[in-house]
Amino acid sequence: QQPVQSPQAVILREGEDAVINCSSSKALYSVHWYRQKHGEAPVFLMILLKGGEQKGHDKISASFNEKKQQSSLYLTASQLSYSGTYFCGTEGSNAGGTSYGKLTFGQGTILTVHP
Amino acid sequence: SAVISQKPSRDICQRGTSLTIQCQVDSQVTMMFWYRQQPGQSLTLIATANQGSEATYESGFVIDKFPISRPNLTFSTLTVSNMSPEDSSIYLCSVCCPGTGGTEAFFGQGTRLTVV
């Protein structure tokens, strides 16, 4: 089942912050975040596995709620290089508590950062 | 990590013809995945390719239209058969997620297909 991403698009000026959300109707095994620039393959940002987890590097971080149904990506002090389309990819859990090993992607959030 | 070489990078094809896309990984992987990304859209999983068994197709995708081969643990092909303009998309192969701790998905650079 495809996760729901919001918002669909965000326009920022350099230095501003943004939050992108990803929601599932079922508990997930993991959430991945990717950024894709036009004409390129998606680039991995981070993966979250545990309920309540928060992680990040530089000025990009993400959280995974306790129920493992919602994740948010936080972009702080945005830079021009942050522009692109952000996708969350979710792994579902099987009956054994492990993943099926395949990702289902949200519809994407277009982030545009202006000078 | 994994490095994936995908080719061709782009092609323009006549309707009714077929195109085979190749995906080579620099390490052995159990599962390989094929995605389609239509213009301005998200990535949609076509099928999962396991070595030594038939590919598993997602709803809306069939083997006759998208036959897949997986002859060994480092290589897979996807054929787009009897093409129509609606097949114009980017096709990506990927390896991911052994399910034992979570790892990132690695993608090939994609094949940009235009059907005329």
mmCIF file of C-alpha atoms in Angstrom:
data_model
loop_
_atom_site.group_PDB
_atom_site.id
_atom_site.type_symbol
_atom_site.label_atom_id
_atom_site.label_comp_id
_atom_site.label_asym_id
_atom_site.label_seq_id
_atom_site.Cartn_x
_atom_site.Cartn_y
_atom_site.Cartn_z
ATOM 1 C CA GLN A 1 0.000 0.000 0.000
ATOM 2 C CA GLN A 2 1.432 3.349 -1.064
ATOM 3 C CA PRO A 3 2.378 5.689 1.796
ATOM 4 C CA VAL A 4 0.938 9.194 1.747
ATOM 5 C CA GLN A 5 3.357 12.086 1.568
ATOM 6 C CA SER A 6 2.630 15.699 2.407
ATOM 7 C CA PRO A 7 2.949 18.383 1.308
ATOM 8 C CA GLN A 8 3.077 17.780 -2.429
ATOM 9 C CA ALA A 9 5.324 20.788 -2.971
ATOM 10 C CA VAL A 10 7.308 23.272 -0.909
ATOM 11 C CA ILE A 11 8.962 26.510 -1.978
ATOM 12 C CA LEU A 12 11.635 27.950 0.285
ATOM 13 C CA ARG A 13 14.230 30.658 0.389
ATOM 14 C CA GLU A 14 17.739 29.723 1.389
ATOM 15 C CA GLY A 15 18.014 29.352 5.139
ATOM 16 C CA GLU A 16 14.381 28.421 5.712
ATOM 17 C CA ASP A 17 13.214 25.133 7.180
ATOM 18 C CA ALA A 18 10.857 22.472 5.842
ATOM 19 C CA VAL A 19 9.154 19.322 7.083
ATOM 20 C CA ILE A 20 7.972 16.496 4.851
ATOM 21 C CA ASN A 21 5.647 13.848 6.234
ATOM 22 C CA CYS A 22 5.071 10.229 5.263
ATOM 23 C CA SER A 23 2.160 8.189 6.616
ATOM 24 C CA SER A 24 1.088 4.580 6.373
ATOM 25 C CA SER A 25 -2.124 2.898 7.441
ATOM 26 C CA LYS A 26 -0.159 -0.083 8.772
ATOM 27 C CA ALA A 27 2.880 -0.481 10.974
ATOM 28 C CA LEU A 28 6.043 -0.580 8.905
ATOM 29 C CA TYR A 29 9.274 -2.484 9.056
ATOM 30 C CA SER A 30 11.274 0.576 8.036
ATOM 31 C CA VAL A 31 11.135 3.925 6.302
ATOM 32 C CA HIS A 32 13.694 5.152 3.807
ATOM 33 C CA TRP A 33 14.105 8.704 2.568
ATOM 34 C CA TYR A 34 15.497 9.557 -0.870
ATOM 35 C CA ARG A 35 16.103 12.701 -2.856
ATOM 36 C CA GLN A 36 15.920 12.703 -6.617
ATOM 37 C CA LYS A 37 17.124 15.469 -8.882
ATOM 38 C CA HIS A 38 15.769 15.811 -12.381
ATOM 39 C CA GLY A 39 17.154 13.178 -14.719
ATOM 40 C CA GLU A 40 19.016 11.332 -11.983
ATOM 41 C CA ALA A 41 18.463 8.217 -9.913
ATOM 42 C CA PRO A 42 17.200 8.570 -6.331
ATOM 43 C CA VAL A 43 19.888 9.187 -3.737
ATOM 44 C CA PHE A 44 19.646 7.645 -0.300
ATOM 45 C CA LEU A 45 19.332 10.024 2.662
ATOM 46 C CA MET A 46 18.567 7.791 5.627
ATOM 47 C CA ILE A 47 16.688 4.796 6.955
ATOM 48 C CA LEU A 48 14.700 4.462 10.164
ATOM 49 C CA LEU A 49 13.952 1.094 11.678
ATOM 50 C CA LYS A 50 12.818 1.584 15.254
ATOM 51 C CA GLY A 51 9.704 3.180 16.676
ATOM 52 C CA GLY A 52 10.580 6.496 18.289
ATOM 53 C CA GLU A 53 13.848 6.698 16.394
ATOM 54 C CA GLN A 54 15.346 9.991 15.363
ATOM 55 C CA LYS A 55 18.458 10.354 13.304
ATOM 56 C CA GLY A 56 20.143 12.800 11.053
ATOM 57 C CA HIS A 57 23.289 14.174 9.574
ATOM 58 C CA ASP A 58 24.299 17.733 8.855
ATOM 59 C CA LYS A 59 21.056 19.684 8.632
ATOM 60 C CA ILE A 60 18.799 16.871 7.457
ATOM 61 C CA SER A 61 17.154 14.646 10.040
ATOM 62 C CA ALA A 62 14.181 12.345 10.332
ATOM 63 C CA SER A 63 11.928 10.738 12.897
ATOM 64 C CA PHE A 64 9.822 7.584 13.067
ATOM 65 C CA ASN A 65 6.886 7.566 15.463
ATOM 66 C CA GLU A 66 6.341 4.953 18.156
ATOM 67 C CA LYS A 67 3.676 3.105 16.189
ATOM 68 C CA LYS A 68 5.969 2.999 13.148
ATOM 69 C CA GLN A 69 3.280 4.397 10.904
ATOM 70 C CA GLN A 70 4.530 7.942 10.419
ATOM 71 C CA SER A 71 7.854 9.482 9.553
ATOM 72 C CA SER A 72 8.943 13.056 9.065
ATOM 73 C CA LEU A 73 11.959 14.476 7.276
ATOM 74 C CA TYR A 74 13.333 17.765 8.613
ATOM 75 C CA LEU A 75 15.384 20.085 6.437
ATOM 76 C CA THR A 76 16.865 22.990 8.358
ATOM 77 C CA ALA A 77 18.639 26.085 7.071
ATOM 78 C CA SER A 78 17.933 24.924 3.526
ATOM 79 C CA GLN A 79 20.518 25.279 0.792
ATOM 80 C CA LEU A 80 20.081 25.523 -2.951
ATOM 81 C CA SER A 81 21.410 21.974 -3.237
ATOM 82 C CA TYR A 82 18.413 20.689 -1.295
ATOM 83 C CA SER A 83 16.137 21.281 -4.272
ATOM 84 C CA GLY A 84 14.670 18.116 -5.734
ATOM 85 C CA THR A 85 11.904 15.624 -5.213
ATOM 86 C CA TYR A 86 11.864 13.795 -1.901
ATOM 87 C CA PHE A 87 10.423 10.327 -1.642
ATOM 88 C CA CYS A 88 9.749 8.153 1.335
ATOM 89 C CA GLY A 89 10.015 4.448 0.666
ATOM 90 C CA THR A 90 8.420 2.040 3.089
ATOM 91 C CA GLU A 91 9.021 -1.627 3.824
ATOM 92 C CA GLY A 92 6.105 -3.633 5.109
ATOM 93 C CA SER A 93 6.427 -6.348 7.729
ATOM 94 C CA ASN A 94 5.540 -9.956 7.096
ATOM 95 C CA ALA A 95 3.989 -12.300 9.646
ATOM 96 C CA GLY A 96 7.435 -13.195 10.923
ATOM 97 C CA GLY A 97 8.260 -9.590 11.722
ATOM 98 C CA THR A 98 10.828 -9.210 8.970
ATOM 99 C CA SER A 99 10.462 -7.268 5.778
ATOM 100 C CA TYR A 100 9.456 -8.412 2.330
ATOM 101 C CA GLY A 101 12.580 -6.685 1.092
ATOM 102 C CA LYS A 102 10.847 -4.338 -1.301
ATOM 103 C CA LEU A 103 10.067 -0.654 -1.102
ATOM 104 C CA THR A 104 6.808 1.121 -1.816
ATOM 105 C CA PHE A 105 7.328 4.793 -2.538
ATOM 106 C CA GLY A 106 5.181 7.773 -1.675
ATOM 107 C CA GLN A 107 4.092 10.130 -4.409
ATOM 108 C CA GLY A 108 6.922 12.549 -3.713
ATOM 109 C CA THR A 109 7.364 16.102 -2.435
ATOM 110 C CA ILE A 110 8.868 18.678 -4.769
ATOM 111 C CA LEU A 111 11.168 20.986 -2.829
ATOM 112 C CA THR A 112 12.381 24.186 -4.472
ATOM 113 C CA VAL A 113 14.901 26.426 -2.748
ATOM 114 C CA HIS A 114 15.399 29.936 -4.108
ATOM 115 C CA PRO A 115 18.323 32.264 -3.387
ATOM 116 C CA SER B 1 27.359 -0.885 -0.715
ATOM 117 C CA ALA B 2 26.511 -1.856 -4.256
ATOM 118 C CA VAL B 3 27.310 -0.307 -7.602
ATOM 119 C CA ILE B 4 24.770 -0.955 -10.323
ATOM 120 C CA SER B 5 25.435 -0.530 -14.018
ATOM 121 C CA GLN B 6 22.321 -0.210 -16.111
ATOM 122 C CA LYS B 7 22.120 0.039 -19.856
ATOM 123 C CA PRO B 8 21.073 1.460 -22.142
ATOM 124 C CA SER B 9 20.812 4.833 -20.440
ATOM 125 C CA ARG B 10 18.227 5.967 -22.950
ATOM 126 C CA ASP B 11 16.552 4.805 -26.111
ATOM 127 C CA ILE B 12 13.931 5.884 -28.575
ATOM 128 C CA CYS B 13 11.915 2.959 -29.905
ATOM 129 C CA GLN B 14 9.185 2.369 -32.421
ATOM 130 C CA ARG B 15 5.836 1.200 -31.161
ATOM 131 C CA GLY B 16 5.329 -2.529 -31.419
ATOM 132 C CA THR B 17 8.991 -3.337 -30.839
ATOM 133 C CA SER B 18 10.709 -4.620 -27.684
ATOM 134 C CA LEU B 19 13.614 -3.312 -25.641
ATOM 135 C CA THR B 20 15.754 -5.255 -23.201
ATOM 136 C CA ILE B 21 17.333 -3.385 -20.314
ATOM 137 C CA GLN B 22 20.345 -4.863 -18.566
ATOM 138 C CA CYS B 23 21.350 -4.450 -14.945
ATOM 139 C CA GLN B 24 24.739 -5.555 -13.581
ATOM 140 C CA VAL B 25 25.602 -5.398 -9.871
ATOM 141 C CA ASP B 26 29.160 -5.445 -8.546
ATOM 142 C CA SER B 27 28.284 -7.906 -5.779
ATOM 143 C CA GLN B 28 26.041 -10.907 -5.355
ATOM 144 C CA VAL B 29 22.525 -10.069 -4.236
ATOM 145 C CA THR B 30 19.536 -12.273 -3.587
ATOM 146 C CA MET B 31 16.795 -9.990 -4.807
ATOM 147 C CA MET B 32 16.763 -7.401 -7.543
ATOM 148 C CA PHE B 33 13.875 -5.067 -8.174
ATOM 149 C CA TRP B 34 12.617 -3.330 -11.280
ATOM 150 C CA TYR B 35 10.782 -0.008 -11.013
ATOM 151 C CA ARG B 36 9.037 2.230 -13.495
ATOM 152 C CA GLN B 37 8.895 5.980 -13.064
ATOM 153 C CA GLN B 38 6.495 7.728 -15.393
ATOM 154 C CA PRO B 39 7.097 11.431 -16.088
ATOM 155 C CA GLY B 40 6.595 13.487 -12.943
ATOM 156 C CA GLN B 41 5.490 10.439 -10.968
ATOM 157 C CA SER B 42 6.790 8.278 -8.171
ATOM 158 C CA LEU B 43 8.579 4.961 -8.520
ATOM 159 C CA THR B 44 6.289 1.988 -9.036
ATOM 160 C CA LEU B 45 7.558 -1.518 -8.467
ATOM 161 C CA ILE B 46 7.153 -3.754 -11.506
ATOM 162 C CA ALA B 47 8.569 -6.999 -10.176
ATOM 163 C CA THR B 48 11.032 -8.711 -7.890
ATOM 164 C CA ALA B 49 13.634 -10.899 -9.561
ATOM 165 C CA ASN B 50 15.089 -13.788 -7.590
ATOM 166 C CA GLN B 51 17.850 -15.936 -8.961
ATOM 167 C CA GLY B 52 16.675 -19.395 -9.893
ATOM 168 C CA SER B 53 12.959 -18.713 -9.749
ATOM 169 C CA GLU B 54 10.250 -16.888 -11.636
ATOM 170 C CA ALA B 55 9.984 -13.176 -11.042
ATOM 171 C CA THR B 56 7.166 -11.968 -8.818
ATOM 172 C CA TYR B 57 5.049 -9.295 -10.468
ATOM 173 C CA GLU B 58 3.103 -6.536 -8.777
ATOM 174 C CA SER B 59 -0.520 -5.862 -9.494
ATOM 175 C CA GLY B 60 -0.965 -4.337 -12.925
ATOM 176 C CA PHE B 61 2.199 -5.834 -14.409
ATOM 177 C CA VAL B 62 2.353 -9.135 -16.286
ATOM 178 C CA ILE B 63 5.122 -11.393 -17.472
ATOM 179 C CA ASP B 64 4.080 -11.260 -21.120
ATOM 180 C CA LYS B 65 4.578 -7.501 -21.169
ATOM 181 C CA PHE B 66 7.630 -7.315 -18.878
ATOM 182 C CA PRO B 67 9.547 -10.597 -19.028
ATOM 183 C CA ILE B 68 12.467 -10.696 -16.612
ATOM 184 C CA SER B 69 15.525 -12.891 -16.539
ATOM 185 C CA ARG B 70 17.816 -13.470 -13.572
ATOM 186 C CA PRO B 71 20.505 -15.915 -14.700
ATOM 187 C CA ASN B 72 22.843 -15.318 -11.742
ATOM 188 C CA LEU B 73 23.262 -13.320 -8.546
ATOM 189 C CA THR B 74 24.762 -10.244 -10.233
ATOM 190 C CA PHE B 75 22.717 -9.773 -13.376
ATOM 191 C CA SER B 76 19.130 -9.243 -14.492
ATOM 192 C CA THR B 77 17.292 -8.073 -17.568
ATOM 193 C CA LEU B 78 13.888 -6.500 -18.047
ATOM 194 C CA THR B 79 12.241 -6.560 -21.462
ATOM 195 C CA VAL B 80 9.505 -4.114 -22.349
ATOM 196 C CA SER B 81 7.523 -5.930 -25.027
ATOM 197 C CA ASN B 82 5.234 -4.724 -27.798
ATOM 198 C CA MET B 83 5.807 -1.147 -26.751
ATOM 199 C CA SER B 84 3.300 1.675 -26.977
ATOM 200 C CA PRO B 85 3.736 5.383 -26.192
ATOM 201 C CA GLU B 86 2.281 4.700 -22.720
ATOM 202 C CA ASP B 87 5.427 2.724 -21.932
ATOM 203 C CA SER B 88 7.537 5.875 -22.189
ATOM 204 C CA SER B 89 9.095 6.073 -18.729
ATOM 205 C CA ILE B 90 12.283 5.742 -16.808
ATOM 206 C CA TYR B 91 13.002 2.161 -15.798
ATOM 207 C CA LEU B 92 15.269 1.562 -12.810
ATOM 208 C CA CYS B 93 16.756 -1.547 -11.356
ATOM 209 C CA SER B 94 17.507 -1.691 -7.665
ATOM 210 C CA VAL B 95 18.919 -3.888 -4.970
ATOM 211 C CA CYS B 96 17.741 -3.513 -1.427
ATOM 212 C CA CYS B 97 16.880 -4.459 1.947
ATOM 213 C CA PRO B 98 17.791 -7.986 2.972
ATOM 214 C CA GLY B 99 15.315 -7.579 5.788
ATOM 215 C CA THR B 100 17.771 -8.433 8.492
ATOM 216 C CA GLY B 101 18.603 -4.997 9.736
ATOM 217 C CA GLY B 102 17.731 -2.609 7.022
ATOM 218 C CA THR B 103 19.995 -1.207 4.406
ATOM 219 C CA GLU B 104 19.531 1.425 1.783
ATOM 220 C CA ALA B 105 18.304 0.644 -1.685
ATOM 221 C CA PHE B 106 20.840 1.143 -4.446
ATOM 222 C CA PHE B 107 19.644 2.193 -7.858
ATOM 223 C CA GLY B 108 20.997 2.009 -11.335
ATOM 224 C CA GLN B 109 21.084 5.281 -13.227
ATOM 225 C CA GLY B 110 17.913 4.369 -15.058
ATOM 226 C CA THR B 111 16.886 3.822 -18.656
ATOM 227 C CA ARG B 112 14.922 6.660 -20.171
ATOM 228 C CA LEU B 113 12.621 5.085 -22.739
ATOM 229 C CA THR B 114 10.686 7.046 -25.329
ATOM 230 C CA VAL B 115 8.254 5.175 -27.558
ATOM 231 C CA VAL B 116 7.219 6.878 -30.779
#
